[in-house]
Amino acid sequence: MEEITSFGVLGERLGFLLHHADMGAMAALCERLSPLGVTPGRATAVVYIGLHEGCDQITLGRALGVNRASTMKAIDELELLGAIQRRPGRDRRTNALHLTAAGRALRGAIERTTQEHDHSAFAALSADERAELRRLLTKLRNRTGTGFAPVSVAATMMSGAKAPAAPRKD
């Protein structure tokens, strides 16, 4: 990657710096999760289902911030992996999602792997600096008003895409 200074004043922008830090952290997380057979987004879905046993596809999709097609693709892939099981839901149109024994083991591995990743990715920061960064990022995420809308982190991880572009004001 080019030196950040080669981007001039753009390289000094917080959003630009945050984006580059995120790209590096996410690439490393993808690499760490790869042996488990999941992407960061799929890992997020496994943990969510584990915490909300019996949730339906609609609830999972909302939590992840992804559309129905992306939710169904994630569910299909996790089912093929043997991590989740669909059971009859509250009505004929829904399925209740549950982790299998393999899914519970995968969830534990995901939680350990992400903890190791966090330790490694943020090792350059002291414990106090990590706590302050967590506080500041949480503050930004919870922010309402102008500037930007909070986005689902899981949705970005699921798609690998960037947040949608703001409408043009021509």
mmCIF file of C-alpha atoms in Angstrom:
data_model
loop_
_atom_site.group_PDB
_atom_site.id
_atom_site.type_symbol
_atom_site.label_atom_id
_atom_site.label_comp_id
_atom_site.label_asym_id
_atom_site.label_seq_id
_atom_site.Cartn_x
_atom_site.Cartn_y
_atom_site.Cartn_z
ATOM 1 C CA MET A 1 0.000 0.000 0.000
ATOM 2 C CA GLU A 2 1.251 3.457 -0.797
ATOM 3 C CA GLU A 3 2.399 5.687 1.984
ATOM 4 C CA ILE A 4 -0.514 7.608 3.466
ATOM 5 C CA THR A 5 1.391 10.867 2.904
ATOM 6 C CA SER A 6 1.212 10.322 -0.860
ATOM 7 C CA PHE A 7 -2.492 11.194 -0.641
ATOM 8 C CA GLY A 8 -1.803 14.743 0.539
ATOM 9 C CA VAL A 9 -4.419 16.311 2.783
ATOM 10 C CA LEU A 10 -6.770 13.397 2.100
ATOM 11 C CA GLY A 11 -4.319 11.208 4.027
ATOM 12 C CA GLU A 12 -4.927 13.386 7.094
ATOM 13 C CA ARG A 13 -8.703 12.909 7.090
ATOM 14 C CA LEU A 14 -10.031 10.808 9.953
ATOM 15 C CA GLY A 15 -12.400 8.890 7.696
ATOM 16 C CA PHE A 16 -9.573 8.054 5.310
ATOM 17 C CA LEU A 17 -7.326 6.883 8.155
ATOM 18 C CA LEU A 18 -10.153 4.877 9.713
ATOM 19 C CA HIS A 19 -10.934 3.248 6.362
ATOM 20 C CA HIS A 20 -7.327 2.189 5.840
ATOM 21 C CA ALA A 21 -7.054 0.842 9.387
ATOM 22 C CA ASP A 22 -10.310 -1.061 8.854
ATOM 23 C CA MET A 23 -9.170 -2.537 5.544
ATOM 24 C CA GLY A 24 -6.049 -3.938 7.169
ATOM 25 C CA ALA A 25 -7.895 -5.247 10.205
ATOM 26 C CA MET A 26 -10.633 -6.877 8.097
ATOM 27 C CA ALA A 27 -8.130 -8.520 5.749
ATOM 28 C CA ALA A 28 -6.347 -10.022 8.750
ATOM 29 C CA LEU A 29 -9.663 -11.134 10.269
ATOM 30 C CA CYS A 30 -10.695 -12.819 7.008
ATOM 31 C CA GLU A 31 -7.394 -14.689 7.014
ATOM 32 C CA ARG A 32 -7.838 -15.791 10.636
ATOM 33 C CA LEU A 33 -11.436 -16.951 10.081
ATOM 34 C CA SER A 34 -10.721 -18.732 6.801
ATOM 35 C CA PRO A 35 -9.638 -22.030 8.438
ATOM 36 C CA LEU A 36 -13.019 -22.076 10.200
ATOM 37 C CA GLY A 37 -14.800 -21.881 6.842
ATOM 38 C CA VAL A 38 -16.543 -18.570 7.511
ATOM 39 C CA THR A 39 -16.241 -14.950 6.514
ATOM 40 C CA PRO A 40 -16.528 -12.183 9.110
ATOM 41 C CA GLY A 41 -20.175 -11.717 8.141
ATOM 42 C CA ARG A 42 -21.016 -15.396 8.450
ATOM 43 C CA ALA A 43 -19.172 -15.463 11.768
ATOM 44 C CA THR A 44 -21.336 -12.577 12.957
ATOM 45 C CA ALA A 45 -24.464 -14.506 11.921
ATOM 46 C CA VAL A 46 -23.346 -17.612 13.851
ATOM 47 C CA VAL A 47 -22.742 -15.617 17.026
ATOM 48 C CA TYR A 48 -26.059 -13.768 16.660
ATOM 49 C CA ILE A 49 -28.022 -16.994 16.158
ATOM 50 C CA GLY A 50 -26.258 -18.498 19.170
ATOM 51 C CA LEU A 51 -27.292 -15.559 21.304
ATOM 52 C CA HIS A 52 -30.852 -15.532 19.901
ATOM 53 C CA GLU A 53 -31.700 -19.219 19.439
ATOM 54 C CA GLY A 54 -34.932 -19.616 17.518
ATOM 55 C CA CYS A 55 -34.749 -16.256 15.766
ATOM 56 C CA ASP A 56 -36.185 -16.176 12.272
ATOM 57 C CA GLN A 57 -34.614 -15.088 8.998
ATOM 58 C CA ILE A 58 -36.239 -11.663 9.104
ATOM 59 C CA THR A 59 -34.870 -10.925 12.574
ATOM 60 C CA LEU A 60 -31.407 -12.132 11.567
ATOM 61 C CA GLY A 61 -31.451 -10.018 8.400
ATOM 62 C CA ARG A 62 -32.469 -6.910 10.334
ATOM 63 C CA ALA A 63 -29.775 -7.477 12.934
ATOM 64 C CA LEU A 64 -27.148 -7.909 10.225
ATOM 65 C CA GLY A 65 -28.545 -5.013 8.205
ATOM 66 C CA VAL A 66 -28.754 -7.045 5.006
ATOM 67 C CA ASN A 67 -31.527 -7.731 2.528
ATOM 68 C CA ARG A 68 -33.580 -10.922 2.337
ATOM 69 C CA ALA A 69 -31.533 -12.472 -0.470
ATOM 70 C CA SER A 70 -28.252 -11.944 1.406
ATOM 71 C CA THR A 71 -29.790 -13.338 4.583
ATOM 72 C CA MET A 72 -31.019 -16.446 2.793
ATOM 73 C CA LYS A 73 -27.618 -16.960 1.164
ATOM 74 C CA ALA A 74 -25.919 -16.738 4.558
ATOM 75 C CA ILE A 75 -28.414 -19.176 6.098
ATOM 76 C CA ASP A 76 -28.010 -21.609 3.198
ATOM 77 C CA GLU A 77 -24.194 -21.485 3.487
ATOM 78 C CA LEU A 78 -24.242 -21.931 7.263
ATOM 79 C CA GLU A 79 -26.660 -24.837 6.916
ATOM 80 C CA LEU A 80 -24.375 -26.496 4.325
ATOM 81 C CA LEU A 81 -21.504 -25.980 6.751
ATOM 82 C CA GLY A 82 -23.546 -27.862 9.362
ATOM 83 C CA ALA A 83 -23.524 -24.907 11.745
ATOM 84 C CA ILE A 84 -27.241 -24.160 11.843
ATOM 85 C CA GLN A 85 -30.521 -25.975 11.576
ATOM 86 C CA ARG A 86 -33.857 -24.631 10.398
ATOM 87 C CA ARG A 87 -36.865 -25.685 12.439
ATOM 88 C CA PRO A 88 -40.522 -24.742 12.053
ATOM 89 C CA GLY A 89 -41.072 -21.132 13.060
ATOM 90 C CA ARG A 90 -43.967 -19.265 14.571
ATOM 91 C CA ASP A 91 -45.976 -19.704 11.361
ATOM 92 C CA ARG A 92 -45.675 -21.572 8.046
ATOM 93 C CA ARG A 93 -43.741 -18.744 6.416
ATOM 94 C CA THR A 94 -40.839 -18.655 8.856
ATOM 95 C CA ASN A 95 -38.093 -20.892 10.122
ATOM 96 C CA ALA A 96 -36.568 -20.792 13.579
ATOM 97 C CA LEU A 97 -32.775 -20.832 13.385
ATOM 98 C CA HIS A 98 -30.746 -22.887 15.845
ATOM 99 C CA LEU A 99 -27.081 -23.730 16.168
ATOM 100 C CA THR A 100 -26.176 -27.374 15.839
ATOM 101 C CA ALA A 101 -23.515 -28.958 18.057
ATOM 102 C CA ALA A 102 -21.024 -28.113 15.303
ATOM 103 C CA GLY A 103 -22.399 -24.563 15.238
ATOM 104 C CA ARG A 104 -21.888 -24.158 18.974
ATOM 105 C CA ALA A 105 -18.297 -25.362 18.605
ATOM 106 C CA LEU A 106 -17.849 -22.981 15.662
ATOM 107 C CA ARG A 107 -19.232 -20.099 17.728
ATOM 108 C CA GLY A 108 -16.659 -20.781 20.435
ATOM 109 C CA ALA A 109 -13.885 -20.891 17.848
ATOM 110 C CA ILE A 110 -15.137 -17.645 16.289
ATOM 111 C CA GLU A 111 -15.180 -15.888 19.656
ATOM 112 C CA ARG A 112 -11.646 -17.088 20.463
ATOM 113 C CA THR A 113 -10.368 -16.173 17.008
ATOM 114 C CA THR A 114 -11.869 -12.680 17.097
ATOM 115 C CA GLN A 115 -10.436 -12.117 20.572
ATOM 116 C CA GLU A 116 -6.974 -13.144 19.317
ATOM 117 C CA HIS A 117 -7.443 -10.932 16.287
ATOM 118 C CA ASP A 118 -8.391 -7.908 18.395
ATOM 119 C CA HIS A 119 -5.357 -8.447 20.606
ATOM 120 C CA SER A 120 -3.059 -8.647 17.590
ATOM 121 C CA ALA A 121 -4.692 -5.943 15.447
ATOM 122 C CA PHE A 122 -4.640 -3.387 18.257
ATOM 123 C CA ALA A 123 -1.407 -4.414 19.966
ATOM 124 C CA ALA A 124 0.168 -1.053 19.130
ATOM 125 C CA LEU A 125 -2.311 0.597 21.513
ATOM 126 C CA SER A 126 -2.111 0.515 25.294
ATOM 127 C CA ALA A 127 -5.057 -0.867 27.265
ATOM 128 C CA ASP A 128 -6.158 2.704 28.017
ATOM 129 C CA GLU A 129 -5.893 3.681 24.348
ATOM 130 C CA ARG A 130 -7.939 0.631 23.284
ATOM 131 C CA ALA A 131 -10.607 1.546 25.828
ATOM 132 C CA GLU A 132 -10.635 5.144 24.566
ATOM 133 C CA LEU A 133 -10.835 4.005 20.930
ATOM 134 C CA ARG A 134 -13.740 1.700 21.819
ATOM 135 C CA ARG A 135 -15.485 4.584 23.582
ATOM 136 C CA LEU A 136 -14.960 6.967 20.671
ATOM 137 C CA LEU A 137 -16.060 4.465 18.020
ATOM 138 C CA THR A 138 -19.155 3.624 20.063
ATOM 139 C CA LYS A 139 -19.929 7.325 20.342
ATOM 140 C CA LEU A 140 -19.652 7.710 16.561
ATOM 141 C CA ARG A 141 -21.746 4.610 15.920
ATOM 142 C CA ASN A 142 -24.509 5.822 18.212
ATOM 143 C CA ARG A 143 -24.468 9.313 16.758
ATOM 144 C CA THR A 144 -27.642 10.643 15.265
ATOM 145 C CA GLY A 145 -28.083 13.761 13.223
ATOM 146 C CA THR A 146 -26.153 15.033 10.256
ATOM 147 C CA GLY A 147 -22.881 13.777 8.901
ATOM 148 C CA PHE A 148 -23.502 10.075 8.657
ATOM 149 C CA ALA A 149 -26.002 7.515 9.723
ATOM 150 C CA PRO A 150 -24.961 4.567 11.854
ATOM 151 C CA VAL A 151 -24.416 1.576 9.597
ATOM 152 C CA SER A 152 -24.628 -2.066 10.412
ATOM 153 C CA VAL A 153 -21.095 -3.349 10.798
ATOM 154 C CA ALA A 154 -22.350 -6.826 10.048
ATOM 155 C CA ALA A 155 -23.884 -5.669 6.785
ATOM 156 C CA THR A 156 -20.577 -4.255 5.641
ATOM 157 C CA MET A 157 -18.792 -7.445 6.653
ATOM 158 C CA MET A 158 -21.446 -9.619 4.989
ATOM 159 C CA SER A 159 -21.192 -7.904 1.639
ATOM 160 C CA GLY A 160 -17.603 -6.807 1.716
ATOM 161 C CA ALA A 161 -18.979 -3.613 0.217
ATOM 162 C CA LYS A 162 -18.471 -0.092 1.323
ATOM 163 C CA ALA A 163 -21.304 1.913 2.817
ATOM 164 C CA PRO A 164 -23.654 3.329 0.186
ATOM 165 C CA ALA A 165 -22.612 6.582 -1.398
ATOM 166 C CA ALA A 166 -24.489 9.708 -0.411
ATOM 167 C CA PRO A 167 -26.863 11.043 -3.046
ATOM 168 C CA ARG A 168 -25.337 13.592 -5.366
ATOM 169 C CA LYS A 169 -26.337 17.220 -4.900
ATOM 170 C CA ASP A 170 -25.970 18.612 -8.397
#
